[in-house]
Short mmCIF file of C-alpha atoms in Angstrom, two decimals:
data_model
loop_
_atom_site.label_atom_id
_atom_site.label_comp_id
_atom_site.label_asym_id
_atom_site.label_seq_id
_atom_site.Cartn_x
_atom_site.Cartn_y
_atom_site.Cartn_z
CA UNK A 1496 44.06 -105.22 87.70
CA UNK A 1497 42.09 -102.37 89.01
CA UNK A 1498 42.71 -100.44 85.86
CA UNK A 1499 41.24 -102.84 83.80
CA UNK A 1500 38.58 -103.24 85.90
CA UNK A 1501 37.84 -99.42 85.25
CA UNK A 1502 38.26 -100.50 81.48
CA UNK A 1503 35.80 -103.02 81.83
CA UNK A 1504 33.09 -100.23 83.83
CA UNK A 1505 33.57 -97.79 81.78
CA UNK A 1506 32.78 -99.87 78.49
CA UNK A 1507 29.38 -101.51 80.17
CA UNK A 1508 28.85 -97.74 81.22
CA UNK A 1509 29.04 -96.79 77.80
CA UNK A 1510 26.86 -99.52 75.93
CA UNK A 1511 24.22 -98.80 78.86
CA UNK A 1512 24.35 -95.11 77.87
CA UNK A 1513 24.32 -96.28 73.64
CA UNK A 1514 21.58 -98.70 74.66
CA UNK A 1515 19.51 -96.05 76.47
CA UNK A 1516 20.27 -93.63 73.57
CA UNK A 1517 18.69 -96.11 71.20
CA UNK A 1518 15.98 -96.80 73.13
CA UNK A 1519 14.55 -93.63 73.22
CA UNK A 1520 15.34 -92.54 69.68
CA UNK A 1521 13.59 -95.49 68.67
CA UNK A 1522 10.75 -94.67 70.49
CA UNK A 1523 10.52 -90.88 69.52
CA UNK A 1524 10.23 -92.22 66.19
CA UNK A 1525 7.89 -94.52 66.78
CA UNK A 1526 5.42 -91.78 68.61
CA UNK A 1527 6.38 -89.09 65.48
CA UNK A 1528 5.49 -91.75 62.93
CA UNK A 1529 2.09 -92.29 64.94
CA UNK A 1530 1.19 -88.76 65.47
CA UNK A 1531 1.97 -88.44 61.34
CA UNK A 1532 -0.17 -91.68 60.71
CA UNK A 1533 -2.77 -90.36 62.65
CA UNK A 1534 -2.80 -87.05 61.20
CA UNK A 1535 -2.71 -88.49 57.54
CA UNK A 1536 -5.70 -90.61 58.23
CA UNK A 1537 -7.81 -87.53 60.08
CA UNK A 1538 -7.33 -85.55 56.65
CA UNK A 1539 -8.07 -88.56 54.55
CA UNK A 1540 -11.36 -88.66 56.57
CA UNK A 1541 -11.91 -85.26 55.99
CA UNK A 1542 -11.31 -84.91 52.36
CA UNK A 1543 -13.39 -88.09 51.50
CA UNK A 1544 -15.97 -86.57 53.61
CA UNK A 1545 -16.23 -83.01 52.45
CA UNK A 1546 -15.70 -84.96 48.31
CA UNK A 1547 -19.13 -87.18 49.30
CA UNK A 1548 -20.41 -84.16 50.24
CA UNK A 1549 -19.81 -82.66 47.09
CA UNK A 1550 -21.19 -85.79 45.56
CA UNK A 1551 -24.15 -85.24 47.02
CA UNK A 1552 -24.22 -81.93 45.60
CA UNK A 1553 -23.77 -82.91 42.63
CA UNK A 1554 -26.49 -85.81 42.79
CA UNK A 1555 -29.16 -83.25 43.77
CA UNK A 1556 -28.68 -81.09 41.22
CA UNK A 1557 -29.12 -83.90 38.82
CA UNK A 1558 -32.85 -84.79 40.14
CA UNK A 1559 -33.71 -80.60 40.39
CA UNK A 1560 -32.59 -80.64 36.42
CA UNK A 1561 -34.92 -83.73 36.20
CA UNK A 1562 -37.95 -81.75 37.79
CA UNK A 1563 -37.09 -78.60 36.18
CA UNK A 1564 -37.55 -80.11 32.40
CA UNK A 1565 -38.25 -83.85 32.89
CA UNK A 1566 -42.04 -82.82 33.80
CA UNK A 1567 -44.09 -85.19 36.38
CA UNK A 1568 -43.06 -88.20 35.31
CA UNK A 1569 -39.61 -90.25 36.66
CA UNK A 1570 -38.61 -93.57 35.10
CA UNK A 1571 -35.79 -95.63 34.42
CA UNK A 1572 -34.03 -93.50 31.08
CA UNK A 1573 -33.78 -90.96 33.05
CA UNK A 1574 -29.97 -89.29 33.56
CA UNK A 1575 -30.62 -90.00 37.24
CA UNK A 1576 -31.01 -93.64 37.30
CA UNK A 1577 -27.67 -94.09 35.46
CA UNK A 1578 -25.25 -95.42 37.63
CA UNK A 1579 -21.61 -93.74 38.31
CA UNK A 1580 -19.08 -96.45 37.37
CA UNK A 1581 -16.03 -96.32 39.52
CA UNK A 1582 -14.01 -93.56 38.25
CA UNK A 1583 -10.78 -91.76 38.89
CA UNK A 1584 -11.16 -88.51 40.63
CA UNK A 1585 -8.66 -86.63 38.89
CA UNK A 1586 -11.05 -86.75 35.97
CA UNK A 1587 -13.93 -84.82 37.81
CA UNK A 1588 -11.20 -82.88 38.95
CA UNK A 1589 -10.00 -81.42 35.31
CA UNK A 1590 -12.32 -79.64 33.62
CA UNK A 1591 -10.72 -76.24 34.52
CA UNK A 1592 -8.12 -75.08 32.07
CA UNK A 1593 -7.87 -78.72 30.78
CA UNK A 1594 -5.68 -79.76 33.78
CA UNK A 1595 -5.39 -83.85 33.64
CA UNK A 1596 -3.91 -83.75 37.15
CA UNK A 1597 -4.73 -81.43 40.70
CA UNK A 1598 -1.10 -80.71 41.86
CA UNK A 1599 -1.70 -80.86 45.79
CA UNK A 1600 1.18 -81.85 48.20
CA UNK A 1601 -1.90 -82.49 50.64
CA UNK A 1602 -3.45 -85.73 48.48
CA UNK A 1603 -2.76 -87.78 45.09
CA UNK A 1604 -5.94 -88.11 43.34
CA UNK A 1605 -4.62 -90.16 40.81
CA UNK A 1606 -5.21 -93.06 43.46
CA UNK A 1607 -8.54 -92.01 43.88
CA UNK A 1608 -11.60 -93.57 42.73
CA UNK A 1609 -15.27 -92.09 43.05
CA UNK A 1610 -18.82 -94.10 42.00
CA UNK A 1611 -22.38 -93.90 43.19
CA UNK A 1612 -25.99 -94.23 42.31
CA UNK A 1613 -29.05 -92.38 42.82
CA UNK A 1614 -32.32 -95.53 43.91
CA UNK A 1615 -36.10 -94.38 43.95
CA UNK A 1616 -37.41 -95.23 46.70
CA UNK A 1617 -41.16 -95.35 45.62
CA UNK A 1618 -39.97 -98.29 43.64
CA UNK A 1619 -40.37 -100.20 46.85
CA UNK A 1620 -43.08 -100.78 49.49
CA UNK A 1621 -43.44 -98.28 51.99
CA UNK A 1622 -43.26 -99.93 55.44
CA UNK A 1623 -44.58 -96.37 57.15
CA UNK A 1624 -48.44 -97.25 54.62
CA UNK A 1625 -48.75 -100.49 57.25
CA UNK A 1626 -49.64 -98.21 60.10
CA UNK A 1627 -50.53 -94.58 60.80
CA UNK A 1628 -51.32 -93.32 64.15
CA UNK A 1629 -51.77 -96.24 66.08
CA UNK A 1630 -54.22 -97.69 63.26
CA UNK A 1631 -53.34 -100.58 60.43
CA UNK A 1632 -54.03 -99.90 57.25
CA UNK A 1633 -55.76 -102.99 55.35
CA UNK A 1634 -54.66 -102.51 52.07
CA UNK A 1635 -50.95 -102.33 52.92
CA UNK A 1636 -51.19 -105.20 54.77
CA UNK A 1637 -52.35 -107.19 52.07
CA UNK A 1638 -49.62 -105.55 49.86
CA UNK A 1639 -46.96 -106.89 52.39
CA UNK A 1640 -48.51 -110.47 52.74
CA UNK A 1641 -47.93 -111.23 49.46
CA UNK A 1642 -44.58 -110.12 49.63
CA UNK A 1643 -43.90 -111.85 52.65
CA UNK A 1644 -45.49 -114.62 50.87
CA UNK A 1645 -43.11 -113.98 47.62
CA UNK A 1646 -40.13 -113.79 49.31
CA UNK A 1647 -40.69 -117.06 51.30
CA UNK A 1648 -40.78 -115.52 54.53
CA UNK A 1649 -42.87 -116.36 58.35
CA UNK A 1650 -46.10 -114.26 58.28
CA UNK A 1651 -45.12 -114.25 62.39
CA UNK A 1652 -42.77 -112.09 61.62
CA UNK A 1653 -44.94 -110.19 59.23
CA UNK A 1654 -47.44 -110.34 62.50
CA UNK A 1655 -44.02 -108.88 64.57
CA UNK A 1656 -43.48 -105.93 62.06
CA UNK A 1657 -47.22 -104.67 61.71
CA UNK A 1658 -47.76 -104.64 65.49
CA UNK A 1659 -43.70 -103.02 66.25
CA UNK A 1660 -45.05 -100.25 63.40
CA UNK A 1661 -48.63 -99.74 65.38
CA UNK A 1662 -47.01 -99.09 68.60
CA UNK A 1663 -44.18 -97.08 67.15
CA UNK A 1664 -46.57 -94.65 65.34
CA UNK A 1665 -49.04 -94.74 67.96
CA UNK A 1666 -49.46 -93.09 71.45
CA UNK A 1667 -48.74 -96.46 73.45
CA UNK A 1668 -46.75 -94.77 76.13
CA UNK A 1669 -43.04 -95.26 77.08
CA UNK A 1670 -43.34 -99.14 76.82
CA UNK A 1671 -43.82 -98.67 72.78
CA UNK A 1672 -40.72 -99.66 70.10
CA UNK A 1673 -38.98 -96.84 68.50
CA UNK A 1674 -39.31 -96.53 64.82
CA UNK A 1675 -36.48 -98.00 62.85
CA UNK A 1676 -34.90 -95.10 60.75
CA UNK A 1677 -33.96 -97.43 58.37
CA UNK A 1678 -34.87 -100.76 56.70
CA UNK A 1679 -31.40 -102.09 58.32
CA UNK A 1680 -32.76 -101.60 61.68
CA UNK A 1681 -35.97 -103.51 61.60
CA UNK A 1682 -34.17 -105.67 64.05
CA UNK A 1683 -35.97 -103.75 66.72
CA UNK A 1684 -39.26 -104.71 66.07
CA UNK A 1685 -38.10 -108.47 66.18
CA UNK A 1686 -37.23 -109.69 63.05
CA UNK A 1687 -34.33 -112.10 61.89
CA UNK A 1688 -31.21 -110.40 60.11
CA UNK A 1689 -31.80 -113.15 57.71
CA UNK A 1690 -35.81 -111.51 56.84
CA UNK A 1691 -34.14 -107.87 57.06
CA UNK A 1692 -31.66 -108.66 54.75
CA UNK A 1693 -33.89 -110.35 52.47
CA UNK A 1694 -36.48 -107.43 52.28
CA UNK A 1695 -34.20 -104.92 51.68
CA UNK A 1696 -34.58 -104.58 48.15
CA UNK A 1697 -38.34 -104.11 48.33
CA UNK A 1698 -39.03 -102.28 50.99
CA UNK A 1699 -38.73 -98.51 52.53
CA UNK A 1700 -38.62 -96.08 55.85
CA UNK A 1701 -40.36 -92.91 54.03
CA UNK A 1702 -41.29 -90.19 56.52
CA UNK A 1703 -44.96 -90.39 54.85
CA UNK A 1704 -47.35 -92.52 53.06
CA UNK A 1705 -45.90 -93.30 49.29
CA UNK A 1706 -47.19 -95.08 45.87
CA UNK A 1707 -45.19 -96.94 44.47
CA UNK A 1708 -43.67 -95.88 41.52
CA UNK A 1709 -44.97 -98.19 38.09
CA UNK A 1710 -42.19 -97.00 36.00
CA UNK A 1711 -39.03 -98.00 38.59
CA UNK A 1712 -40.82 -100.80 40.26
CA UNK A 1713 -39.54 -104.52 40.03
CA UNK A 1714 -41.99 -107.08 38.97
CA UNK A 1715 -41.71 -108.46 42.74
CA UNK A 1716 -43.10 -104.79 44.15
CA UNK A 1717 -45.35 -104.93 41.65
CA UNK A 1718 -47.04 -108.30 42.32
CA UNK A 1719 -47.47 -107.29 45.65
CA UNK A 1720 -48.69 -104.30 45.54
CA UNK A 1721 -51.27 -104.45 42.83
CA UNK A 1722 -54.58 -106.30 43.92
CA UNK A 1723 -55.23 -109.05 41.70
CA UNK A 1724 -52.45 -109.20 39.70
CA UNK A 1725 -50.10 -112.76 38.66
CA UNK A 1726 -46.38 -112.95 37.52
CA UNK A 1727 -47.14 -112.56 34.19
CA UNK A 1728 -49.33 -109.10 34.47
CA UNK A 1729 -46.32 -107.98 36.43
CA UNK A 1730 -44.02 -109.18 33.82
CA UNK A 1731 -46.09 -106.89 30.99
CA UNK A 1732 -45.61 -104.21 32.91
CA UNK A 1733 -42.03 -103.98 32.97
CA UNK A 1734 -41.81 -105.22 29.45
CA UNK A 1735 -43.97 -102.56 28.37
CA UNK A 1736 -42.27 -99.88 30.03
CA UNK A 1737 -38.74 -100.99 29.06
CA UNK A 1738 -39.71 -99.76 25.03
CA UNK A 1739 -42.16 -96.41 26.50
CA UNK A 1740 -42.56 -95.60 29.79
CA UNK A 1741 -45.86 -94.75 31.75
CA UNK A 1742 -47.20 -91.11 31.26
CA UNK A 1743 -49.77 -91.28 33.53
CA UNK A 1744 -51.39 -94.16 36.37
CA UNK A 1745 -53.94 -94.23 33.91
CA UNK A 1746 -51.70 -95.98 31.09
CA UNK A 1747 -50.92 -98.67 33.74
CA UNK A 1748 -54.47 -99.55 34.46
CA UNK A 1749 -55.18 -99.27 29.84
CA UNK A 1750 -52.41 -102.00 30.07
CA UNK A 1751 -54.16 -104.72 32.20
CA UNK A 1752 -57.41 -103.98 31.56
CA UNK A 1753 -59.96 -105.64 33.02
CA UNK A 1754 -60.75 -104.47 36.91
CA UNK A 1755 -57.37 -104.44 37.85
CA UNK A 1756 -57.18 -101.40 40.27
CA UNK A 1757 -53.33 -100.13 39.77
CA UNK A 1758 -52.87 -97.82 42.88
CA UNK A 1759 -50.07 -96.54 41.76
CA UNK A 1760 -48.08 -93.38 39.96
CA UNK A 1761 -45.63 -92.37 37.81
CA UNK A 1762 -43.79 -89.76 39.44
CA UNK A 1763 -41.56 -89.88 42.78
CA UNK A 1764 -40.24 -87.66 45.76
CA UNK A 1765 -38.08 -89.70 47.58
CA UNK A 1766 -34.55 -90.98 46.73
CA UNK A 1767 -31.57 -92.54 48.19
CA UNK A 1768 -28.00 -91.59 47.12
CA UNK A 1769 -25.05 -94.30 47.47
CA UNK A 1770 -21.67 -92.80 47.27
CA UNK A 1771 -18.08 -94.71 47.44
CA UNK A 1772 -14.74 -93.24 47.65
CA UNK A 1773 -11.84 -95.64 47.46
CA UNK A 1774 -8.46 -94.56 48.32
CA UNK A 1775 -6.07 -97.20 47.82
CA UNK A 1776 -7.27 -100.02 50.14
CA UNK A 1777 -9.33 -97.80 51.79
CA UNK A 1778 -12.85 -97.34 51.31
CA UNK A 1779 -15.74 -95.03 52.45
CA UNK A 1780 -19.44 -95.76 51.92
CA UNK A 1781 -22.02 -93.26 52.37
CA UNK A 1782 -25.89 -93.38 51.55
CA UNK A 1783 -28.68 -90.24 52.20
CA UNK A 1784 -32.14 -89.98 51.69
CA UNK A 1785 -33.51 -87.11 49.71
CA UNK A 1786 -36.66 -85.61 49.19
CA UNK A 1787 -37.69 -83.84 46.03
CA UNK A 1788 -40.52 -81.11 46.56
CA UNK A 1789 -40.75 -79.37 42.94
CA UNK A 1790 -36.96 -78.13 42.42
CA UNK A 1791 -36.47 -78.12 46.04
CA UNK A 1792 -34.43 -80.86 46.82
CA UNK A 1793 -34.03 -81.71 50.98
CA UNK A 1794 -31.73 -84.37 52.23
CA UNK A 1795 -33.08 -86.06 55.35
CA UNK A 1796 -30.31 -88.09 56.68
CA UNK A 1797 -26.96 -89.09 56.10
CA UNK A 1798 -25.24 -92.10 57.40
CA UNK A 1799 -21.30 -94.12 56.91
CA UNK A 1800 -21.37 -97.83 56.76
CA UNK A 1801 -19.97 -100.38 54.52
CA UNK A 1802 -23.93 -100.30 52.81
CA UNK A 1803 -22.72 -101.71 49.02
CA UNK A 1804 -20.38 -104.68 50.84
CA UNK A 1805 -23.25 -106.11 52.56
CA UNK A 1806 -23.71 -109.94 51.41
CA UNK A 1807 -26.68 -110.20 49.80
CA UNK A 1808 -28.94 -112.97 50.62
#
């Protein structure tokens, strides 16, 4: 009896001792398969950074060749307004020795999908014309009542956003709203998501006071920033543009006739650039603002967000 009762120890001793085995292999794989998880995603982060980067790069060199032999004028044929349709990376990554595939143990760019687009942002109202130094301008307000009015949306907002911008740009102490950054973050200032996300499209944070652009323009930005103009003058304009664009401000104004004042231009200094890099199921946004002095091309700011999944209203 007492020998099998040694038996009987001695086997519970030995499943305890498998049991505890088991247990901790299990869970030093578990921790090396996190630590290798972890590490995998920190170098996809860093790769997909440092290739938006590059596709940034890339992007301003396009809009210095436009300045450098596209002359003053920017409009919608341009090679910078095309859009980059998602694309495999390996194919940017193959034009040295006619390589159809980067062998790296590091990454698999076969699974690896770039696209992007370059926006002018003087095709949109320039929120920063409302108010300058503490003072409203009168023009610009009209400009953005008749958008407001366009778009279906409260003038008390409207009323929120001119006197946010005032106090913003002007010297009203601590107790005055910082200036959004970006159209996304007109929140501060008091307005609905719903009214941000609905002006999005048509308006812009530039650092100084803009015209709009007549030749990248949509007929909306149009109507409301041209004094006296309908639907259908707005219309003409981007009909007429579509088969020759505008050479000078002076074209726009031949083109209505009459004593429409067009307070606009045909050149532009300020862009955004959208890139997307999708890895798998994975996907990173960026989007940077860039300004375009001559050839010298400055970005501004950069920011990450999931910009191109935003539902539209």
């Amino acid at each position: 009896m007492m020998k099998k009762a040694q038996q009987g120890a001695a086997l519970l001793l030995a499943m305890l001792t498998v049991t505890l085995v088991a247990t901790f292999a299990a869970a030093s794989m578990w921790q090396q398969w996190r630590a290798v998880e972890v590490e995998a995603a920190e170098r996809g982060r860093a790769q997909s950074a440092w290739i938006l980067v590059g596709a940034l790069d890339f992007s301003r060199l396009i809009l210095r060749e436009d300045a450098r032999s596209g002359g003053n004028v920017d409009h919608l044929a341009e090679p910078w307004a095309v859009p980059l349709q998602e694309s495999r990376l390996s194919t940017f990554l193959a034009a040295e020795n006619n390589v159809s595939q980067v062998d790296d143990a590091s990454t698999d760019t076969t699974e690896a999908f770039l696209s992007g687009q370059i926006t002018d942002m003087q095709s949109r109202l320039n929120l920063n014309n409302l108010a300058a130094n503490g003072q409203v301008s009168e023009t610009a307000l009209r400009q953005f009542t008749r958008l407001f009015e366009q778009l279906g949306l409260p003038q008390q907002e409207l009323g929120l956003l001119v006197e946010g911008l005032r106090q913003a740009g002007g010297k009203d102490g601590s107790a005055a709203p910082l200036m959004p950054p970006t159209v996304s973050q007109l929140g501060w200032l008091g307005l609905s998501p719903a009214t941000v996300a609905t002006l999005a499209p048509y308006v812009a944070i530039l650092p100084s006071g803009t015209l709009i652009n007549a030749n990248t323009a949509p007929a909306e930005v149009l109507l409301a920033a041209i004094d006296d103009l309908d639907m259908a003058g707005a219309q003409k304009i981007v009909q007429a543009r579509e088969s020759r664009h505008f050479r000078t401000a002076q074209d726009v104004k031949t083109l209505l006739g009459g004593n429409i004042d067009c307070a606009c231009a045909v050149q532009s200094s300020y862009f955004e650039v959208r890139g997307r890099l999708r890895i798998g199921g994975t996907m990173v946004d960026e989007r940077s603002l860039v300004r375009r002095a001559g050839q010298v091309i400055t970005t501004l700011w950069r920011e990450r967000g999931a910009f191109d999944r935003e539902p539209t209203p």
